[in-house]
XYZ file of C-alpha atoms in Angstrom:
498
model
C -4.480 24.317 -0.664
C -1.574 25.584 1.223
C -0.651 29.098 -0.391
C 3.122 28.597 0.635
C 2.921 25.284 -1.692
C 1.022 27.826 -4.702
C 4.348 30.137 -4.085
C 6.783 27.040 -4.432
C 5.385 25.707 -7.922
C 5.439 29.557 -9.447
C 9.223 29.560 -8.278
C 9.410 25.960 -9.905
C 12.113 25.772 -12.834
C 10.595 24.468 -16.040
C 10.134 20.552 -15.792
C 12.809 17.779 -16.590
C 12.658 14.493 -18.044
C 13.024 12.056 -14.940
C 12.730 8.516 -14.111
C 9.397 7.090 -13.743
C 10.067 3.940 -11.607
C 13.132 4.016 -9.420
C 12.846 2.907 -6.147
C 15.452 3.010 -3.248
C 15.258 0.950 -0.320
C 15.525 2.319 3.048
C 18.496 -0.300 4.906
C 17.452 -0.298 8.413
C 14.251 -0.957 10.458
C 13.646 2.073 12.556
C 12.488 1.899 15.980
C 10.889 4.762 17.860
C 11.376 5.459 20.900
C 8.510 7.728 21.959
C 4.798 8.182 20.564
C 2.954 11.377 20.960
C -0.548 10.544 20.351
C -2.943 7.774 21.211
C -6.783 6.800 21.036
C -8.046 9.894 22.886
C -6.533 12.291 20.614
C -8.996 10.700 17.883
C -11.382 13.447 16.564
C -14.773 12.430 18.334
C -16.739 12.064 14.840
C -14.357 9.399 14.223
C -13.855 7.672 17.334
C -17.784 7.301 17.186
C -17.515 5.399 13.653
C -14.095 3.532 15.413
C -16.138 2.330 18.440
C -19.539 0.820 16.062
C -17.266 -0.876 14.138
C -15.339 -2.218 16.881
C -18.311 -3.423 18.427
C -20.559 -4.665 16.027
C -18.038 -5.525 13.462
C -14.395 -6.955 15.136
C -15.915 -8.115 18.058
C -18.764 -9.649 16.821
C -17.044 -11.350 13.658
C -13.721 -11.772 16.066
C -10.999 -10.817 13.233
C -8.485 -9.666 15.209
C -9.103 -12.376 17.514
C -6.208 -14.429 16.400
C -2.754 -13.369 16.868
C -2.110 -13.843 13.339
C -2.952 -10.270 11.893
C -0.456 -7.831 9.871
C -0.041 -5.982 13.123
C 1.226 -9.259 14.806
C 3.548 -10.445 12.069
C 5.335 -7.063 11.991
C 5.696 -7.456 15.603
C 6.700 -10.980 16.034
C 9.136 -9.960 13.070
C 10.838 -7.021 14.243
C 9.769 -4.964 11.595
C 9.742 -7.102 8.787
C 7.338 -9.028 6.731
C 8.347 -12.076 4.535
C 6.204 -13.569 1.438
C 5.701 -16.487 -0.793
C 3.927 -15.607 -3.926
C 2.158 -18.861 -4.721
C 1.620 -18.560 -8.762
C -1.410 -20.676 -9.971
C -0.652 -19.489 -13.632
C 1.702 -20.397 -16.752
C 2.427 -17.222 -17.305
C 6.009 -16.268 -16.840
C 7.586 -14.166 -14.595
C 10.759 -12.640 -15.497
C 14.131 -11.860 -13.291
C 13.247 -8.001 -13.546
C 9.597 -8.537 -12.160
C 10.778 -10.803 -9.488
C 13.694 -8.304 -8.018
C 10.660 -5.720 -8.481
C 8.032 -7.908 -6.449
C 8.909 -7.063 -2.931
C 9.493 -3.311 -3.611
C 5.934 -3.493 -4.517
C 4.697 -5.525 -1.629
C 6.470 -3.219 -0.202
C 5.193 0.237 -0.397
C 1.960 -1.655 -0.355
C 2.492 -2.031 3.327
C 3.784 0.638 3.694
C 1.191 3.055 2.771
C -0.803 1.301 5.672
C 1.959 1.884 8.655
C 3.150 4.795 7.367
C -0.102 5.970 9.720
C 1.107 4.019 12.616
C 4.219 6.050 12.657
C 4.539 8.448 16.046
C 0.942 6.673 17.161
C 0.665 5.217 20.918
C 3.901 3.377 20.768
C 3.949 1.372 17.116
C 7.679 0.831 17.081
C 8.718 1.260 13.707
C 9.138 4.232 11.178
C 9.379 1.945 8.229
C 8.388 -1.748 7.469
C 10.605 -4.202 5.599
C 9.317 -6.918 2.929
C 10.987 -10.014 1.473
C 10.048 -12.755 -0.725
C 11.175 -15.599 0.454
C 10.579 -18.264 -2.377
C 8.041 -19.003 -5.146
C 5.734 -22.178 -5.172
C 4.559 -22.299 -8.995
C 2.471 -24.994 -11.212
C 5.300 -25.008 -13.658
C 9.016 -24.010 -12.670
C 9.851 -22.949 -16.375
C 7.486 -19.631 -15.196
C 10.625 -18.644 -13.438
C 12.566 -17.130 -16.270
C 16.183 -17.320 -15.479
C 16.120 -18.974 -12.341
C 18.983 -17.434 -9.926
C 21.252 -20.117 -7.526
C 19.607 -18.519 -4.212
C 15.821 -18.602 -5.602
C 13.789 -21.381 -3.811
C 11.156 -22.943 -5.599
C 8.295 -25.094 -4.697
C 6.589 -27.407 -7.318
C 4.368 -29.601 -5.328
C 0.227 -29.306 -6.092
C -2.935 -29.606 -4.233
C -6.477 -29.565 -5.730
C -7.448 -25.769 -6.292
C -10.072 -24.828 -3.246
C -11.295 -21.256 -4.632
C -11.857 -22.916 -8.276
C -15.624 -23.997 -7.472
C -16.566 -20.710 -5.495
C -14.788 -18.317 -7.952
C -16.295 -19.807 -10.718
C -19.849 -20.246 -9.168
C -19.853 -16.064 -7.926
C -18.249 -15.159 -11.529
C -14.977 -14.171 -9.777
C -13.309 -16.463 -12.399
C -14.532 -18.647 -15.153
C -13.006 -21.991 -16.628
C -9.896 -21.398 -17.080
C -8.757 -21.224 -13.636
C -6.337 -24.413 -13.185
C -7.990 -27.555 -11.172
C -4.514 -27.649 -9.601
C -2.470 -24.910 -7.330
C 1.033 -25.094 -5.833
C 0.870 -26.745 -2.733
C 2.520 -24.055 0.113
C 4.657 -24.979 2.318
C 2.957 -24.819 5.627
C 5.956 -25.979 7.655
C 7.261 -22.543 7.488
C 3.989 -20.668 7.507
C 3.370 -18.357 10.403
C -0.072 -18.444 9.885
C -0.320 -21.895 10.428
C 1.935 -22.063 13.379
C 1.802 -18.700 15.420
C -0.123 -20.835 18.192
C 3.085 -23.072 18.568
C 5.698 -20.802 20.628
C 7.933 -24.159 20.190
C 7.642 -24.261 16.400
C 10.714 -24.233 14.644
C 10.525 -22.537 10.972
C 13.337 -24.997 9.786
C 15.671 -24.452 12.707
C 14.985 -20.119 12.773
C 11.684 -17.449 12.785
C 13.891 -15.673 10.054
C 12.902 -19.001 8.174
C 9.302 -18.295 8.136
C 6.790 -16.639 5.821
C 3.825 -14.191 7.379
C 1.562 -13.898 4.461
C 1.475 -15.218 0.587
C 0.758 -13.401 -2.223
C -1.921 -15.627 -4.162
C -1.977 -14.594 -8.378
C -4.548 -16.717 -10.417
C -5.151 -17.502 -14.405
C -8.728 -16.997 -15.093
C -9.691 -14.950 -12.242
C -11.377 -11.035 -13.134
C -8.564 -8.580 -12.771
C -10.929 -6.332 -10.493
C -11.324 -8.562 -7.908
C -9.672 -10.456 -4.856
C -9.529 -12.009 -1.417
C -8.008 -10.860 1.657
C -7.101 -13.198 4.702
C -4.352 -12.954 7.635
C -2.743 -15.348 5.728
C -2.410 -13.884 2.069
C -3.925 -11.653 -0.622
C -5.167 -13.373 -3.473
C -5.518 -11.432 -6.552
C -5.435 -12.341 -10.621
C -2.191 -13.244 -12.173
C -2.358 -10.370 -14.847
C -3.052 -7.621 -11.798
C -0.477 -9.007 -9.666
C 1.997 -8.383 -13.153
C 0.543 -4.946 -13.581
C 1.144 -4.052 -9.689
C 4.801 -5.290 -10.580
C 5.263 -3.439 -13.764
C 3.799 -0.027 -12.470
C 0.740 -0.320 -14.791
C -2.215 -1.236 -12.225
C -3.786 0.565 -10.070
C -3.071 -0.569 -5.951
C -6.544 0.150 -4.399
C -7.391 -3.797 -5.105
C -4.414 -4.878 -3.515
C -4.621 -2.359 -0.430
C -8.171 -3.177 -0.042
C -6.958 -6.977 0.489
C -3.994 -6.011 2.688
C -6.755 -4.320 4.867
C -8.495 -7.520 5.645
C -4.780 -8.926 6.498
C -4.890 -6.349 9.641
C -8.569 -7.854 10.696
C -10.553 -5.032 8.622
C -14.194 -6.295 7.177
C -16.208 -5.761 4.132
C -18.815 -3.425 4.352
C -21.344 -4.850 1.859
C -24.596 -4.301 4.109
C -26.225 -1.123 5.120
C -25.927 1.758 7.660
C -26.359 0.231 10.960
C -26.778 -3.144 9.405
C -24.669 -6.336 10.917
C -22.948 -6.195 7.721
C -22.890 -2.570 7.359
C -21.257 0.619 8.106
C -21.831 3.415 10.869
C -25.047 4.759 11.642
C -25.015 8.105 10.244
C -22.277 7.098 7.709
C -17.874 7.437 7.531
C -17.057 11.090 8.797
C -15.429 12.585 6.393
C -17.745 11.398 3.185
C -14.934 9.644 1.855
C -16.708 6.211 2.596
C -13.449 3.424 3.538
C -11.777 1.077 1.144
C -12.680 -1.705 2.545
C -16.601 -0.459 1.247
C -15.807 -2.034 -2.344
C -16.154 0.401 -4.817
C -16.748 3.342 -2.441
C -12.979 4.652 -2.185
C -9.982 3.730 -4.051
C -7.176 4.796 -1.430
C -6.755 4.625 2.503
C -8.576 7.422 3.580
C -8.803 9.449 6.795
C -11.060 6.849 8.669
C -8.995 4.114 7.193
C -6.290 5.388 8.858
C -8.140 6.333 12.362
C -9.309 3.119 12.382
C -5.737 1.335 11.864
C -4.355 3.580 15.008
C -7.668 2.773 16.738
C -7.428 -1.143 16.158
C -4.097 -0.876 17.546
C -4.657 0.610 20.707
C -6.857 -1.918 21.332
C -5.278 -5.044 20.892
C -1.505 -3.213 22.008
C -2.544 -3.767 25.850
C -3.833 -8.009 25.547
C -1.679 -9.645 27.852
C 0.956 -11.688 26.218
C 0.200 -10.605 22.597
C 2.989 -7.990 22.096
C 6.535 -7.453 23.833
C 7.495 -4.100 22.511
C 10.842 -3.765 25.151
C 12.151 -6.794 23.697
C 12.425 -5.319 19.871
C 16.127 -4.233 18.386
C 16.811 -2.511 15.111
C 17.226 -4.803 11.948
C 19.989 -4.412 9.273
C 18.848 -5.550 5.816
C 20.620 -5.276 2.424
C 21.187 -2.163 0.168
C 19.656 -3.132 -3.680
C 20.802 -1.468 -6.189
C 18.999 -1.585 -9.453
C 18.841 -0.402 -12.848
C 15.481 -0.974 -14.425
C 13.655 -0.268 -17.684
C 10.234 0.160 -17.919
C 7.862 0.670 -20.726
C 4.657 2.849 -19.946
C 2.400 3.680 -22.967
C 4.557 4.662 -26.088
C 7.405 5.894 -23.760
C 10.495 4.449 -22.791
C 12.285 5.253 -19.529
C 15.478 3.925 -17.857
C 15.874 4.266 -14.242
C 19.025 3.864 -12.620
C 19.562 4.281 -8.764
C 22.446 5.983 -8.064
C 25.125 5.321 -4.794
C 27.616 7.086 -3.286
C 30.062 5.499 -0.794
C 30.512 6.872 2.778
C 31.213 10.462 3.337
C 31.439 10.242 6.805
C 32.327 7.457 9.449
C 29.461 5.311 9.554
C 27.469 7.102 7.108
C 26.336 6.167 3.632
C 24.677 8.753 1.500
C 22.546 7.843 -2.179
C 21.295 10.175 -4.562
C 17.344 9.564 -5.586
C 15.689 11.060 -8.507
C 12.308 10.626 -9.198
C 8.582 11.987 -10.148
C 6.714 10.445 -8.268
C 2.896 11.254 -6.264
C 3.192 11.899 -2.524
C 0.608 9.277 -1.198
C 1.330 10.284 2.255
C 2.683 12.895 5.132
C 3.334 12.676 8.411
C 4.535 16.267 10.430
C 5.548 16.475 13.725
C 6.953 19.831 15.168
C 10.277 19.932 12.898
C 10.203 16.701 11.374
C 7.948 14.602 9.380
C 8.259 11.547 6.655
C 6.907 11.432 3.173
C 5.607 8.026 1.805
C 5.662 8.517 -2.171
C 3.120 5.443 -4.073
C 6.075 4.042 -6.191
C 9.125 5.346 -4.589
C 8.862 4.481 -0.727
C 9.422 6.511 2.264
C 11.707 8.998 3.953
C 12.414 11.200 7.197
C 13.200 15.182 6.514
C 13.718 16.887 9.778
C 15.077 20.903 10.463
C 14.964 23.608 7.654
C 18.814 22.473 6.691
C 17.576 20.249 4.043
C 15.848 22.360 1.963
C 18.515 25.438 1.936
C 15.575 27.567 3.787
C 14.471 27.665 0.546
C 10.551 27.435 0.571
C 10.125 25.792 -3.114
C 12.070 22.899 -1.724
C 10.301 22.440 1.556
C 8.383 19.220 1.797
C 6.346 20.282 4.945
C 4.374 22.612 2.558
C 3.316 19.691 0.102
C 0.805 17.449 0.354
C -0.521 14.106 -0.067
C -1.880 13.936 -3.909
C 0.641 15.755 -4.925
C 2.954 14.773 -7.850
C 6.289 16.089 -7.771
C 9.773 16.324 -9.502
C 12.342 15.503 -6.736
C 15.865 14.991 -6.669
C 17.618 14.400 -3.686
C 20.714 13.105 -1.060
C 19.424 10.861 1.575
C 20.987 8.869 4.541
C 20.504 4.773 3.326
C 20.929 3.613 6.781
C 18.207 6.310 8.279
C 15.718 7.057 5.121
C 16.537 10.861 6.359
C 16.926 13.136 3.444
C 19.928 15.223 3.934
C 19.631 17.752 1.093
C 17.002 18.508 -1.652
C 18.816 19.327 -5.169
C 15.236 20.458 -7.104
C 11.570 19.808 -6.313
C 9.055 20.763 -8.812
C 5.248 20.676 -8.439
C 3.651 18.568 -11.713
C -0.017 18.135 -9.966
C -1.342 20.033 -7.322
C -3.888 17.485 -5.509
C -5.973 20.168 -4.610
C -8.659 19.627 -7.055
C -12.289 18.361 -6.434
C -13.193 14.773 -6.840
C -15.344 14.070 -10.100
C -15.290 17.447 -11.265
C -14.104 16.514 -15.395
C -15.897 19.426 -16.545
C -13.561 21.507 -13.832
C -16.133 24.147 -12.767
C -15.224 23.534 -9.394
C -17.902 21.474 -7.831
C -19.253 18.400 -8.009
C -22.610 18.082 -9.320
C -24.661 16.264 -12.131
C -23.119 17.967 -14.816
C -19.921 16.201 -14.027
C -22.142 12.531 -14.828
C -23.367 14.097 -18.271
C -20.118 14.924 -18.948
C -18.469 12.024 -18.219
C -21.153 9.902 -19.867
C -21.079 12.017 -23.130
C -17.559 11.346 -23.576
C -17.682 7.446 -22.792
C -20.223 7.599 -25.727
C -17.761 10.155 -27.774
C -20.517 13.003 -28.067
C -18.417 16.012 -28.847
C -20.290 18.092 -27.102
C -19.407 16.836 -24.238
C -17.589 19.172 -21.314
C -15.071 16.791 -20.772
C -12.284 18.786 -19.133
C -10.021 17.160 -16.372
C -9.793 13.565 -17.055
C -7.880 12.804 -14.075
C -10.883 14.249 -11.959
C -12.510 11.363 -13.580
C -10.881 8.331 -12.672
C -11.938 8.093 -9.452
C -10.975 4.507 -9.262
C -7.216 5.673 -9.726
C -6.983 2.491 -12.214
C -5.256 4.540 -14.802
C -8.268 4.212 -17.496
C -12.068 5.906 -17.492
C -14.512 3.662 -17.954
C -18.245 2.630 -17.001
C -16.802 1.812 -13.598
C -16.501 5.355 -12.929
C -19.873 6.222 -13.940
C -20.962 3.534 -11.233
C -18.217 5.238 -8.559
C -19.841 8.604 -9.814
C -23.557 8.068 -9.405
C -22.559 6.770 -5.730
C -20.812 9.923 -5.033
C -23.779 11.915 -5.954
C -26.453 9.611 -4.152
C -24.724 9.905 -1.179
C -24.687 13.949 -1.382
C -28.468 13.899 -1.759
């Protein structure tokens, strides 16, 4: 743990009561000019791992292949990804969850490119989502329906109903029918066809849908170039803030040409010989990891570098900034037994050209990028921003984000540039978690060992006895709840020490 970031939470004021969900949109797609590192500045260990997979995994089972992948549509979009969510459910969807939706899409994505950012010449600092319509089995799901919502209400037989119900990814209940999409204006379906039109415009299109499903188990889902396909009560709880993203990121992955590793080390299926550096496993290995680890994100610069240079696939010089819209939003949100209202707060211009908003939040730093005197913080529910100098933070070390550090949660209130995503002055910034704990350790004697199973165990059964002392230690499938999943997660952990 970084001792200057021990010194900051002791010179913490006592903790406020703070909005839980706000979320404030950063206006402008960022190009960068410069990168400073590329594929040789890999560590070795990794770039190892990076070149087996490449080999016996992307090559082999050619998923990058196409020119279809995440790292394509950002491209070929300047920045910016656009959805459908195809809804294969009755259940309804309210205005609130539907102005939420691409917030959460977006920091989704996000918390993938944020590791792209400064690497071998990825061109953007921050990637922009939209949802571009809805194509649903019944329109009444789409509670007050706005003028400029599009719908679609068309319907094709359901092609995952047989196989989900046949590998117990769903049972009976899933509908016989889904909403037909509309492949006119799907990328996917016409990225070959330079000539095709999108309805008259590429701003017409959509890259990827989002895929939620009645009937379907809530811990699992399907990941293609083309979509992410999860249940309809998960894709609700990503909305409202009260399920876990490590499903939904695990999908996304396959979206950038990723695999599964279900076979064995060295297997054709498999992982590494000699396993992930690092021992955090990936997330792509189901059940191994529940967040984008370090060889997650090695791998994402790696893949890039290696399909950046194909002839014809990318045109970097021809990219230009992208304006977008400025949402502002007051939300309520319900979490347990408490009630919080979170309201996003603007400030007109203060400056020629330059519009400054106040953000308040506690949120959990999911990532950090520093870079000499700058960096950018990517928070899980609250999206990213740039920080550069020591004028931000008053040269007051409490308040200095380059001494925090991904896991962290923290009590933040803030000016920041909307056009830029820089923040131009930190108000207060209190410490509420310091990440530096170890993994698995509920009965917090500092390691990781067996006891830590008994422990958890006896408290799933409610022995009182049992030295059940850190329950956040213990969900280590960041879902929120402890359950017999983590015993499984746990007794992985320890077989792979021994």
């Amino acid at each position: 743990m970084n001792i200057k970031k021990t010194c900051a939470a002791i010179m913490a004021a006592a903790l406020l009561c703070v909005p839980l969900d706000t979320h404030i949109s950063t206006d402008t797609v960022s190009l960068r000019s410069t990168s400073a590192a590329d594929i040789s500045e890999i560590p070795a260990e990794y770039k190892t791992a990076c070149d087996w997979v490449w080999t016996n995994r992307i090559e082999t089972e050619k998923s990058m292949e196409a020119w279809s992948t995440i790292y394509d549509q950002i491209i070929a979009g300047n920045g910016t990804l656009q959805y459908i969510l195809i809804w294969q459910s009755y259940e309804k969807i309210t205005l609130e969850q539907r102005q939420k939706l691409p917030q959460m899409l977006e920091e989704a994505i996000n918390m993938w490119t944020d590791n792209l950012v400064g690497y071998d010449d990825w061109p953007f600092e921050h990637v922009k989502v939209k949802v571009m319509g809805y194509a649903v089995l019944d329109e009444s799901c789409i509670e007050d329906r706005q003028p400029d919502e599009i719908i679609y209400t068309e319907t094709a037989n359901s092609w995952l109903r047989d196989d989900m119900i046949s590998s117990n990814m769903g049972n009976s209940s899933v509908p016989a029918i889904q909403p037909a999409e509309p492949t006119d204006i799907s990328r996917y379906v016409h990225w070959a066809d330079k000539n095709w039109s999108y309805n008259g415009s590429y701003d017409n299109r959509y890259d990827m849908y989002l895929h939620g499903i009645t009937g379907m188990i809530d811990m699992g889902g399907y990941g293609y170039h083309y979509g992410q396909i999860l249940s309809d009560n998960s894709i609700l709880g990503l909305i409202n803030g009260t399920t876990g993203t490590h499903i939904l990121l695990h999908e996304i992955g396959h979206g950038f040409g990723f695999p599964d590793y279900y076979g064995g080390e060295g297997e054709s299926d498999g992982f590494p010989p000699g396993g992930f550096p690092g021992g955090e496993n990936s997330i792509m290995m189901a059940g191994s990891c529940s967040y984008i680890n370090n060889f997650d994100k090695w791998f994402l610069k790696y893949s890039w570098s290696k399909i950046k240079n194909e002839t014809g696939r990318f045109d970097l010089s021809a990219l230009q900034p992208v304006s977008t819209t400025t949402e502002t939003t007051t939300v309520t949100t319900t979490a347990s037994t408490t009630t919080t209202t979170v309201t996003e707060t603007t400030t007109t211009t203060t400056q020629p050209g330059e519009n400054i908003s106040t953000a308040e939040f506690t949120d959990t730093i999911e990532n950090i990028y520093l870079s000499d005197n700058s960096g950018r913080v990517s928070f899980s529910q609250n999206g990213s921003y740039s920080f550069i100098g020591s004028e931000y933070y008053h040269n007051d070390d409490s308040m200095n984000l380059s001494y925090y550090e991904a896991g962290d949660r923290i009590s933040i209130r803030f000016t920041y540039n909307t056009d830029s995503g820089q923040i131009i002055s930190i108000e207060r910034l209190d410490l509420e978690h310091n990440s530096h704990r170890v993994r698995g350790d509920v009965n917090a004697d500092g390691k990781f060992d067996i006891s830590d199973l008994v422990a958890l165990s006896g408290w799933l059964i409610k022995n009182p006895e049992a030295q059940f002392n850190d329950s956040e230690a213990g969900d280590l499938r960041e879902d929120g709840r402890i359950d017999i999943y983590d015993i499984i997660v746990m007794r992985q952990m320890l077989t792979q020490q021994s």
